[in-house]
Coordinates of C-alpha atoms in Angstrom, one line a residue:
X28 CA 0.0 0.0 0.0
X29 CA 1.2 3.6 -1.0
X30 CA 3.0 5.2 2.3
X31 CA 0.6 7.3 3.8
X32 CA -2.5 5.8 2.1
X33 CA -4.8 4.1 4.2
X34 CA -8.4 2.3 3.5
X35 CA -10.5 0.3 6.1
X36 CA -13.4 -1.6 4.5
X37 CA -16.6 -0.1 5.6
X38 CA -20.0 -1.2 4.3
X39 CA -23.2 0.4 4.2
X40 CA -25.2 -0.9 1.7
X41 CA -24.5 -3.8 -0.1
X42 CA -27.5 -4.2 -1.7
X43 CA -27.2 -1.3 -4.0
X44 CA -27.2 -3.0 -7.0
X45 CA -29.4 -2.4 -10.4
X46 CA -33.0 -3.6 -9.5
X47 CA -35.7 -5.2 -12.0
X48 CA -37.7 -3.3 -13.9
X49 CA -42.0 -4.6 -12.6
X50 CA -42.0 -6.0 -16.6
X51 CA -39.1 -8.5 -15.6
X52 CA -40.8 -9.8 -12.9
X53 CA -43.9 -11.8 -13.6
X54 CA -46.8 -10.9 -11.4
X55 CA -48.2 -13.6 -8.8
X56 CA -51.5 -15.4 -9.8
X57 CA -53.9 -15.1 -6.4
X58 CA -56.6 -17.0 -6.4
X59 CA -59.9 -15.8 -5.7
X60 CA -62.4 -18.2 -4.2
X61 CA -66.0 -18.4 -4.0
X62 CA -67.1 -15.8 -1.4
X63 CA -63.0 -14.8 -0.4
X64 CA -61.7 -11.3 -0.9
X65 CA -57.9 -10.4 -1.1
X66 CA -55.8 -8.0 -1.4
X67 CA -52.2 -6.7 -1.5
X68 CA -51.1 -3.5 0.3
X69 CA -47.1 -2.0 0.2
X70 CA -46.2 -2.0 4.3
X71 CA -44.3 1.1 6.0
X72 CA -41.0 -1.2 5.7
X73 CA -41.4 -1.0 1.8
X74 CA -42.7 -5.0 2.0
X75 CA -45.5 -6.3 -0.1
X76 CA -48.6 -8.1 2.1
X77 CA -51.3 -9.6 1.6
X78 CA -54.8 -9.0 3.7
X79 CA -57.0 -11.6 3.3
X80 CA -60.7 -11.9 4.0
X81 CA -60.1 -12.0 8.4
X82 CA -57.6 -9.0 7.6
X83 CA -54.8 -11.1 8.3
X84 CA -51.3 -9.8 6.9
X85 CA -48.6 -12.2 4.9
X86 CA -45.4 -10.7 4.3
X87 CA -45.1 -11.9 0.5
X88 CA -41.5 -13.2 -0.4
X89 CA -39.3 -10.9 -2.4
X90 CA -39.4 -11.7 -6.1
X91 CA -36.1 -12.8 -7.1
X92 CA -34.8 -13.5 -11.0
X93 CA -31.8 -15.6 -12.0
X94 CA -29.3 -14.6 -14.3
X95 CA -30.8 -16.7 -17.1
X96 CA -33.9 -13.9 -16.8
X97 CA -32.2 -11.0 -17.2
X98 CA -30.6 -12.1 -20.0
X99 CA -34.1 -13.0 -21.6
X100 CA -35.2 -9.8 -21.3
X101 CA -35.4 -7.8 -24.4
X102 CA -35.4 -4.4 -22.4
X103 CA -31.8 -3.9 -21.2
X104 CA -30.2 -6.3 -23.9
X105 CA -30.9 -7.0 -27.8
X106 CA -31.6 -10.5 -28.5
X107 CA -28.1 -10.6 -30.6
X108 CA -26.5 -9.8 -27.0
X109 CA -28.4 -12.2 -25.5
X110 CA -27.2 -15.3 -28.2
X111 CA -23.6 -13.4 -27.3
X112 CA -23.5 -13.5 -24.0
X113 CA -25.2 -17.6 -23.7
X114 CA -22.1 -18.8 -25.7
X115 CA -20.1 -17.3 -22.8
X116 CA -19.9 -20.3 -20.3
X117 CA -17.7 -22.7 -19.0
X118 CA -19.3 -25.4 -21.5
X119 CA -17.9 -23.0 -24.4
X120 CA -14.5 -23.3 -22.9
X121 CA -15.0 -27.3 -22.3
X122 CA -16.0 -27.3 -25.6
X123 CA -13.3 -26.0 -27.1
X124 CA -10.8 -27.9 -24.9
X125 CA -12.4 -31.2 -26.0
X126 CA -11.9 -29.9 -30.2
X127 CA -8.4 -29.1 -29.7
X128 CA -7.8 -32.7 -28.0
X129 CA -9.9 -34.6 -30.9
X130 CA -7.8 -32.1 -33.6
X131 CA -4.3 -32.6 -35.1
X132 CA -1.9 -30.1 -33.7
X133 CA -1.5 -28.1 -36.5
X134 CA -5.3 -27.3 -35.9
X135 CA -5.9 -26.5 -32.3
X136 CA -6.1 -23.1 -31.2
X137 CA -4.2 -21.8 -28.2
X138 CA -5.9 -20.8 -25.6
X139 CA -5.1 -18.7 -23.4
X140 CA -7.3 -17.7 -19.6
X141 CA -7.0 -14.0 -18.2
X142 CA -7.4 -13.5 -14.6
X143 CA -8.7 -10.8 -12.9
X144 CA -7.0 -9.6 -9.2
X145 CA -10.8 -9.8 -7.9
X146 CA -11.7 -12.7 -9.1
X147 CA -8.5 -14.4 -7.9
X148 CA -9.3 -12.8 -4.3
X149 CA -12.7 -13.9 -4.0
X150 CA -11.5 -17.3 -4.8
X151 CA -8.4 -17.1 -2.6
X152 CA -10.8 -16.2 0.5
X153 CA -13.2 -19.4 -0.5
X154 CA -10.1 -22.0 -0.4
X155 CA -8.2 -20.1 2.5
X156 CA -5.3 -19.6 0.5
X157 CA -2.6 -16.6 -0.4
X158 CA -2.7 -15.0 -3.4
X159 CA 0.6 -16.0 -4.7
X160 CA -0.7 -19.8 -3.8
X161 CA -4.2 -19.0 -5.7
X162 CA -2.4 -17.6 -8.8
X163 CA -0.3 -21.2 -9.0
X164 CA -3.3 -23.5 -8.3
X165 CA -5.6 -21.8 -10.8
X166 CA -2.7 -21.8 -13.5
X167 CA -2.6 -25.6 -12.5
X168 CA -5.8 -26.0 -13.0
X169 CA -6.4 -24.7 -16.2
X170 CA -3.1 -26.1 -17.8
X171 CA -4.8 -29.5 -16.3
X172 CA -7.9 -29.6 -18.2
X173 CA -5.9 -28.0 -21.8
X174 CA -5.3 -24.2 -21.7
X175 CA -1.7 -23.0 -22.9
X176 CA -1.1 -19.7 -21.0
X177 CA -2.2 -18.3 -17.7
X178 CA -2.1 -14.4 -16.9
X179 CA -3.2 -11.5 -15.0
X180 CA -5.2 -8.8 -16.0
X181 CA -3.3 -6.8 -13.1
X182 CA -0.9 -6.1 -15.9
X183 CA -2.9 -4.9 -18.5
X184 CA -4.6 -2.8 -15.9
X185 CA -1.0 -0.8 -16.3
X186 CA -1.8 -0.2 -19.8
X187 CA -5.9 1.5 -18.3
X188 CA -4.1 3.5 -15.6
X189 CA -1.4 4.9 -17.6
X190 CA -3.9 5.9 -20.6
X191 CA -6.6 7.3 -18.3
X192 CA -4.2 9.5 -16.2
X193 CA -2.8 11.1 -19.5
X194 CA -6.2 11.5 -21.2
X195 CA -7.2 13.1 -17.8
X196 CA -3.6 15.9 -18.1
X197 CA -4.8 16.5 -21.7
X198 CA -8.9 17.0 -21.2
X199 CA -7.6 19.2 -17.7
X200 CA -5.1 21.5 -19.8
X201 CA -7.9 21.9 -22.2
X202 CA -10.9 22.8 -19.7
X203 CA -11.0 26.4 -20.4
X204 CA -10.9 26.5 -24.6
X205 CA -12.9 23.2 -24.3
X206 CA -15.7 23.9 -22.0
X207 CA -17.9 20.9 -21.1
X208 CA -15.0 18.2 -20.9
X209 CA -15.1 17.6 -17.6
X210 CA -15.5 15.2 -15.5
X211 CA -13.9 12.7 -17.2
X212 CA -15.8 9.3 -16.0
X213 CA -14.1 5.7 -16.2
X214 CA -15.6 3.4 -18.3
X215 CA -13.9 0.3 -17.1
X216 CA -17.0 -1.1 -15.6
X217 CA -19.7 -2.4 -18.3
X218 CA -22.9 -2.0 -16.1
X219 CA -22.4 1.4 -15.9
X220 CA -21.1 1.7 -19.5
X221 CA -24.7 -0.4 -20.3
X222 CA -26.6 2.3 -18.3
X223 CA -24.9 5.1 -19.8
X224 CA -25.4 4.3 -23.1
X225 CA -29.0 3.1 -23.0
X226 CA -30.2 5.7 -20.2
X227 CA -28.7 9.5 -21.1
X228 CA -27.1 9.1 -24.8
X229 CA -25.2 11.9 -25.4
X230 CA -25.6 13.9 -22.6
X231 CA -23.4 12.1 -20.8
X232 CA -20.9 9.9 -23.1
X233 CA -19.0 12.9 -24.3
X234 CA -17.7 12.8 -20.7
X235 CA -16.5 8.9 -20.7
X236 CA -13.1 8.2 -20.7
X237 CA -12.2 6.3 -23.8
X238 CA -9.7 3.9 -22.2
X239 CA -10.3 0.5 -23.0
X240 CA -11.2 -1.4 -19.4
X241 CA -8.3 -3.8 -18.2
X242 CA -10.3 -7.1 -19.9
X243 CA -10.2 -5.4 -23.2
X244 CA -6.8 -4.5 -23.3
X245 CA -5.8 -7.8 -22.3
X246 CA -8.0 -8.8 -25.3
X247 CA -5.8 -6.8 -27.5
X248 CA -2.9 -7.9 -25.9
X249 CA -3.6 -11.5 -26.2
X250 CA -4.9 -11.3 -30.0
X251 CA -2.5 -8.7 -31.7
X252 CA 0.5 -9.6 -29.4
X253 CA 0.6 -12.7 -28.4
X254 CA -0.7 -14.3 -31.5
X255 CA 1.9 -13.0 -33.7
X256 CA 5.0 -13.9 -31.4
X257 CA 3.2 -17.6 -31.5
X258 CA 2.9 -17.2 -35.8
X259 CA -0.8 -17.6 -35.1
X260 CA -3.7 -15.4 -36.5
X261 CA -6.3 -13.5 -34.2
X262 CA -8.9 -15.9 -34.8
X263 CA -6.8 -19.1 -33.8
X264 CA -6.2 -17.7 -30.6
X265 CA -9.1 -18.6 -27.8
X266 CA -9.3 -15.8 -25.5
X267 CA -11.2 -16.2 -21.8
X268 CA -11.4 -14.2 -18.9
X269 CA -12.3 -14.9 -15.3
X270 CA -13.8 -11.9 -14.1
X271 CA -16.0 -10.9 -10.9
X272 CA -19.2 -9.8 -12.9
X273 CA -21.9 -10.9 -15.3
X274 CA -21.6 -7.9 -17.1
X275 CA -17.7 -8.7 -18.4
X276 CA -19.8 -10.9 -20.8
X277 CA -21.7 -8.1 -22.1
X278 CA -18.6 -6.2 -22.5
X279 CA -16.7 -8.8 -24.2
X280 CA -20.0 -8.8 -26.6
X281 CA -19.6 -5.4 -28.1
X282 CA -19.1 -4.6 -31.9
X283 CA -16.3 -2.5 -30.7
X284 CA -14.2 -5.4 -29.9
X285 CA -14.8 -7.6 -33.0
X286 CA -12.6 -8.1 -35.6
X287 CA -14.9 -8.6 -39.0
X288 CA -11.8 -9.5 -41.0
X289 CA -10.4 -12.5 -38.6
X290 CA -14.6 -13.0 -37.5
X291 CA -13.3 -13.6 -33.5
X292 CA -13.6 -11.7 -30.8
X293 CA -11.0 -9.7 -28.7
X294 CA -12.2 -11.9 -26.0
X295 CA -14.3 -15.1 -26.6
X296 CA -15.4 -15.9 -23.7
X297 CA -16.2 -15.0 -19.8
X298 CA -16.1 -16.9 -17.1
X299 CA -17.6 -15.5 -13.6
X300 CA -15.4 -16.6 -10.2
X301 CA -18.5 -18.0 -9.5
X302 CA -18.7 -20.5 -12.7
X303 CA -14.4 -20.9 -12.0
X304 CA -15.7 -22.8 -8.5
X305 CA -18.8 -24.8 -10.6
X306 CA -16.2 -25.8 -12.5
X307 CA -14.0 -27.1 -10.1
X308 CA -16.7 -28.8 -7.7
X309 CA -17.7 -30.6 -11.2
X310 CA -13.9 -32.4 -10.8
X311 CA -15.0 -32.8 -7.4
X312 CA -11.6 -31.0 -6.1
X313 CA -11.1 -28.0 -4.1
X314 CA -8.5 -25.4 -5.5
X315 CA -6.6 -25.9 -2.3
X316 CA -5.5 -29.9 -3.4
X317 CA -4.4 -28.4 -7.1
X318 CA -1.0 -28.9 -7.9
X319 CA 0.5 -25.3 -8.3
X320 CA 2.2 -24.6 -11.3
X321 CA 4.6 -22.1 -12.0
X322 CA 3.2 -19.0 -13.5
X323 CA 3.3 -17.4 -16.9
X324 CA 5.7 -14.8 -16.5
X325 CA 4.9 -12.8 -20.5
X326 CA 1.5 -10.7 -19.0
X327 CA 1.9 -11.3 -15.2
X328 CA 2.3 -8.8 -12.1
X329 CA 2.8 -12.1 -9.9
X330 CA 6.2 -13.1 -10.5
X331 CA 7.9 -15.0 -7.3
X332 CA 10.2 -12.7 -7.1
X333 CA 8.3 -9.5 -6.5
X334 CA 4.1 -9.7 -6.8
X335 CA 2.4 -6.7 -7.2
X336 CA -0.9 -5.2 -7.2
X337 CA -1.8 -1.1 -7.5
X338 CA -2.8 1.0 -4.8
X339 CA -6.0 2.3 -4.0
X340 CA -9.8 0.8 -4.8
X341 CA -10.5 -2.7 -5.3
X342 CA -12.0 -1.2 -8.6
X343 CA -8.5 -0.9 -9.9
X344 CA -7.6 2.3 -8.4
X345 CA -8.3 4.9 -11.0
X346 CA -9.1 7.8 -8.7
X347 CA -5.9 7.5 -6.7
X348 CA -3.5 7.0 -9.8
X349 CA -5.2 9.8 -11.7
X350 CA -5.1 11.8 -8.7
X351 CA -1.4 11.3 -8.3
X352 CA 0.1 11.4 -11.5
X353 CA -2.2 14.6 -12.3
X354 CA -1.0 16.5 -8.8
X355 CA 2.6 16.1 -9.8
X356 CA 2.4 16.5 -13.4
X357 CA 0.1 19.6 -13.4
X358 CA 0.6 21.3 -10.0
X359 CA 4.3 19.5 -8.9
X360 CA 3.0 18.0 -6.0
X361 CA 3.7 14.4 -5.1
X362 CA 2.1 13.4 -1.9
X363 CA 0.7 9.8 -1.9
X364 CA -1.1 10.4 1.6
X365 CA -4.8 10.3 0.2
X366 CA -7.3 11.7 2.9
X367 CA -11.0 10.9 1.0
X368 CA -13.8 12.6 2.7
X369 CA -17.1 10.7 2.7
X370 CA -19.9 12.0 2.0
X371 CA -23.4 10.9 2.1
X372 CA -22.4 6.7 2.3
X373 CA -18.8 4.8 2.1
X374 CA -19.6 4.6 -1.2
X375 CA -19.2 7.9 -1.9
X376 CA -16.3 10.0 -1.6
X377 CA -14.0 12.9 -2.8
X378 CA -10.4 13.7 -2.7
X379 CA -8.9 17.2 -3.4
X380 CA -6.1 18.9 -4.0
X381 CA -5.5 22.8 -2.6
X382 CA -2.9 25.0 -4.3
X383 CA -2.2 28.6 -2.7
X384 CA -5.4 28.0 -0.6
X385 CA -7.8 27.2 -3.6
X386 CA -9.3 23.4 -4.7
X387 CA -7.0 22.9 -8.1
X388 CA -8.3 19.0 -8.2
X389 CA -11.2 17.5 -7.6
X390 CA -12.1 13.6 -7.6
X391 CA -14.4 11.8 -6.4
X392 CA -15.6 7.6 -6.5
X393 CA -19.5 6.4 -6.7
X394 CA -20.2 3.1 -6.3
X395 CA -23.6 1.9 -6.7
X396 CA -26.8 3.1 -8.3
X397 CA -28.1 5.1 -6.2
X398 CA -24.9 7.6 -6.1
X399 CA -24.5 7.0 -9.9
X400 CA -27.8 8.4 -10.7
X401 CA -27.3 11.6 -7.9
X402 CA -23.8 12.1 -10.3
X403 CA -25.6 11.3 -13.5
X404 CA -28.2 14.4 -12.5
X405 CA -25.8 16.6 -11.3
X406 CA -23.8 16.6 -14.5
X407 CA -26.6 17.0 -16.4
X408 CA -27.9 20.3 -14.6
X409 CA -24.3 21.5 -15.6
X410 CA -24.0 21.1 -11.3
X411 CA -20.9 18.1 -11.4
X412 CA -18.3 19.8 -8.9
X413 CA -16.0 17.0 -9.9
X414 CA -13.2 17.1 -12.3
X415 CA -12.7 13.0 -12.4
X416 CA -14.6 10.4 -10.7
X417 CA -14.0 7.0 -10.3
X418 CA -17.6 5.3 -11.1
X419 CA -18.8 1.7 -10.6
X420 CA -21.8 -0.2 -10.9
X421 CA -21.8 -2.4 -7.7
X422 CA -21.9 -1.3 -4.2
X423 CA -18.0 -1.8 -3.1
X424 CA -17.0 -1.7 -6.3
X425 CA -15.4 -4.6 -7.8
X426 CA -14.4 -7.0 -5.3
X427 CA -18.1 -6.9 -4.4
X428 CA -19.0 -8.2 -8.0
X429 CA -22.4 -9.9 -8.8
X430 CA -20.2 -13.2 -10.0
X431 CA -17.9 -13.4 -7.1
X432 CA -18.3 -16.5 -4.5
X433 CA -20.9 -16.4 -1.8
X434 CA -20.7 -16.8 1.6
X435 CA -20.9 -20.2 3.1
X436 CA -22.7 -21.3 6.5
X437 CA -22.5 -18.4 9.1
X438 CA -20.0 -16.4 7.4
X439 CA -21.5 -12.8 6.2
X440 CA -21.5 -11.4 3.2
X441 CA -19.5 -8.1 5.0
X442 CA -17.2 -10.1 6.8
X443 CA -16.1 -12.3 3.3
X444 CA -15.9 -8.7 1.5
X445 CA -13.7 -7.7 4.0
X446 CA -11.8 -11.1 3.5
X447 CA -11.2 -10.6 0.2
X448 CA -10.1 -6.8 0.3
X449 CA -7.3 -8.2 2.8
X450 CA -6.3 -10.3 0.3
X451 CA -6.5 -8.3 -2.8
X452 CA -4.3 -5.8 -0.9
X453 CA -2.1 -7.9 0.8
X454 CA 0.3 -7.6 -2.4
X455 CA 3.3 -4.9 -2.8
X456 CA 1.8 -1.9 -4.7
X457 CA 3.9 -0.6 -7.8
X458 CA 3.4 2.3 -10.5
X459 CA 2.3 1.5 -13.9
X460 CA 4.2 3.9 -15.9
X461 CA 7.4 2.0 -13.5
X462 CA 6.7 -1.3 -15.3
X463 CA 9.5 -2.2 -17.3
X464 CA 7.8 -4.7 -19.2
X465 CA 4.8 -1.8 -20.2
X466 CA 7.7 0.9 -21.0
X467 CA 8.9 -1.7 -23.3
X468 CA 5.9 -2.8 -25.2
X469 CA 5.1 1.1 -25.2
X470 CA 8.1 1.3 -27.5
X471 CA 8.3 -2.0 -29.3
X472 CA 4.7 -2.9 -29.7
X473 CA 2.7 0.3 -29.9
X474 CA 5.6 2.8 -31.3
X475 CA 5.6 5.3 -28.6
X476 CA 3.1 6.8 -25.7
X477 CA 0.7 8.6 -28.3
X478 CA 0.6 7.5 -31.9
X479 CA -2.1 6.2 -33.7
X480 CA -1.3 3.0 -33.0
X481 CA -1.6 3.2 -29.1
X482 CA -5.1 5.2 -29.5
X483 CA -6.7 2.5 -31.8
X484 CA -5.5 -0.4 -29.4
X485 CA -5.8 0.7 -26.1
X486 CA -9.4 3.3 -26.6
X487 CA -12.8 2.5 -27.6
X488 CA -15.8 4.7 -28.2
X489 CA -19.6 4.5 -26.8
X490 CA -22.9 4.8 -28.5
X491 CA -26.2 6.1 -27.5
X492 CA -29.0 3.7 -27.9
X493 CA -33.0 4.7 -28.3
X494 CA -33.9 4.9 -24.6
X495 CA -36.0 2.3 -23.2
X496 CA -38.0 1.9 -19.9
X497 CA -37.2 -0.6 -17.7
X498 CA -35.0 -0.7 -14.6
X499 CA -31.8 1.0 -16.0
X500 CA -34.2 3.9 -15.7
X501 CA -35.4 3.6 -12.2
X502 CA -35.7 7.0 -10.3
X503 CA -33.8 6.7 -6.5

């Protein structure tokens, strides 16, 4: 952890996630008999009861959809997302494993498995094991049952940071010839990319950074890097992530990141931490008994030698990098002792900068719906105070994904969030821009820190989509 920098876990709501829309949740049939009366009335505690004829009250259970609804619903997602995202799965992956073993060499793909810091934390707190020792067993694991390469997504998270802290300089030295650019908003998280998109348009995509999210990159990475070093061609490359949210799927589904010439994807599939231990209770093991196996060292922040991780959030730490690189590059101060100020809920704070007794930088992060939509309005009554924030879908951000493990038994779903931010931050913190591997494909790969090259690998862009009504538009 950064000297100075301090975070203890605090949790207020961790329910705050997107709800369903009342069209995604199919109504209950009561039956009336002969000469009976009933009714349903909303109780001061926001529960649903129901009165029948004596005027006695039953609480009604709280309607509940799986995944598998969601994703059938044609008001948040097209029906072409929908095909997308169900060919996302573990059984995709299986599937391929079983063509490359029934193929002749010279016609297997490689495939390679991307890990995500949270989703490797959630499962290191379900077996009780470091994160060093869950990086080895899951690279086991998956060169057990096929896959070629291992690697982190912690390392093309460098690649996010150090592109998001420089489009932040340039949109900051710009603010007063280019009114209106600011905030910049991250777009690394896909739920709020989704409600963006389909909610406000263009009122508020102008303001979304254009950094490609860590998963993407490594996408890019995997398909235009990898695969020529291996003589292979994007589409004989088979890409998978484990991530901590559904909504990595939908991501991985965009247009944006399809290749029409090669017909593949910059990442073919998505696999949940939650699907990672289905897949492992179907071998009836427990990551714990794996065999570790020594780690793929090409894309990696996990080395033996010297592990790493990034300061900051469990969302990946935009708002302290940004913070910190844009202090000492635009104001030449380079204090890593963060003091966030919370406002209304944990979820939402702010961190600023004062220069000769006047606020020179503002940041905040909002986590959750409920602060996402008070942003969303202030921004577009021109009110935003904020020059950058730091914006995720799920309560907790990240490590508190909608795909990561559950609690077991008596364990809580606070005290396992807490588990798993010990974990994720029990790794040596390093720069990005200090990565000597990064500095080098920088130079090699992309031709330099801003060429054409580096914008059309490493950004993206957003559309707006016709707005619908369902519960992306849900007034808190």
């Amino acid at each position: 952890m950064a000297q100075g920098f301090s975070s203890v876990l605090q949790l207020t709501d961790l329910n705050d996630f997107i709800n369903p829309s009342q069209e995604c949740i199919k109504p209950v049939k009561i039956e009336k008999k002969p000469g009976k009366t009933s009714a349903i009335k909303i109780g001061e505690d926001g529960n649903y009861m129901q009165i029948s004829e004596g005027g006695t009250e039953v609480k009604l259970k709280k309607a509940k959809i799986t995944l598998n609804d969601c994703l059938a619903c044609s008001g948040c997602i097209t029906s072409a997302e929908s095909v997308l995202i169900t060919q996302q799965s573990q059984e995709e992956l299986n599937k391929v494993l079983k063509e490359n073993r029934i193929l002749k060499e010279v016609k297997t793909k490689t495939v390679v498995v991307s890990i995500s810091p949270q989703a490797r934390a959630s499962l290191a707190a379900k077996y009780k094991l470091t994160i060093p020792e869950t990086a080895k067993r899951l690279t086991g694991f998956f060169k057990g049952i096929g896959v070629h390469y291992v690697f982190d997504t912690t390392f093309s998270r460098n690649f996010s940071l150090i592109e998001s802290q420089r489009e932040f300089v340039r949109k900051y030295r710009a603010k007063d010839i280019q009114p209106g650019s600011l905030p910049l908003l991250t777009s690394a998280c896909p739920g709020w990319i989704c409600y963006a998109e389909k909610t406000h348009g263009n009122y508020i995509l102008p303001y979304i950074s254009t950094v490609k999210s860590p998963q993407q990159v490594m996408g890019t990475l995997v398909k235009y890097h990898l695969g020529p070093l291996l003589g292979k061609l994007s589409n004989q490359v088979y890409h998978v992530t484990v991530m901590p949210c559904y909504d990595k799927k939908l991501e991985a589904s965009r247009k944006d990141f399809y290749n029409d010439l090669y017909s593949t994807r910059d990442v073919d599939c998505v696999i949940t931490s939650i699907e990672v231990e289905s897949m492992l209770e179907a071998s009836s093991i427990s990551l714990a008994d794996i065999e570790p196996v020594e780690l793929d060292t090409l894309y990696s922040s996990l080395d033996d030698d010297n592990p790493t991780n990034h300061f900051g959030s469990g969302s990946g730490g935009y708002c302290e990098h940004v913070f910190t690189y844009a202090a000492a590059e635009l104001f030449g101060e380079y204090s890593t002792d963060l003091k966030f100020k919370t406002l209304r809920n944990q979820d939402f704070k702010e961190l600023t900068l004062e220069k000769d007794g006047a606020i020179v930088l503002k940041f905040a992060t909002a986590n959750g719906f409920r602060n996402i939509q008070n942003l969303v309005q202030k921004i577009k009554r021109n009110k935003c105070p904020y020059h950058f924030v730091e914006i995720m879908a799920c309560p907790s951000g990240c490590l508190n994904g909608g795909a990561q493990v559950k609690p077991e038994g008596e364990e809580s779903v606070k005290d396992l969030l807490a588990e798993v931010e010990k974990l994720y931050k029990s790794l040596k913190n390093s720069k990005p821009e200090e990565n000597a591997m990064i500095c080098k494909l920088y130079e090699e790969w992309l031709g330099g820190t801003d060429t054409e090259k580096t914008h059309k690998l490493l950004h993206t862009q957003y559309h707006a989509v016709e707005k619908i009504s369902n519960a992306l538009s849900i007034k808190w």
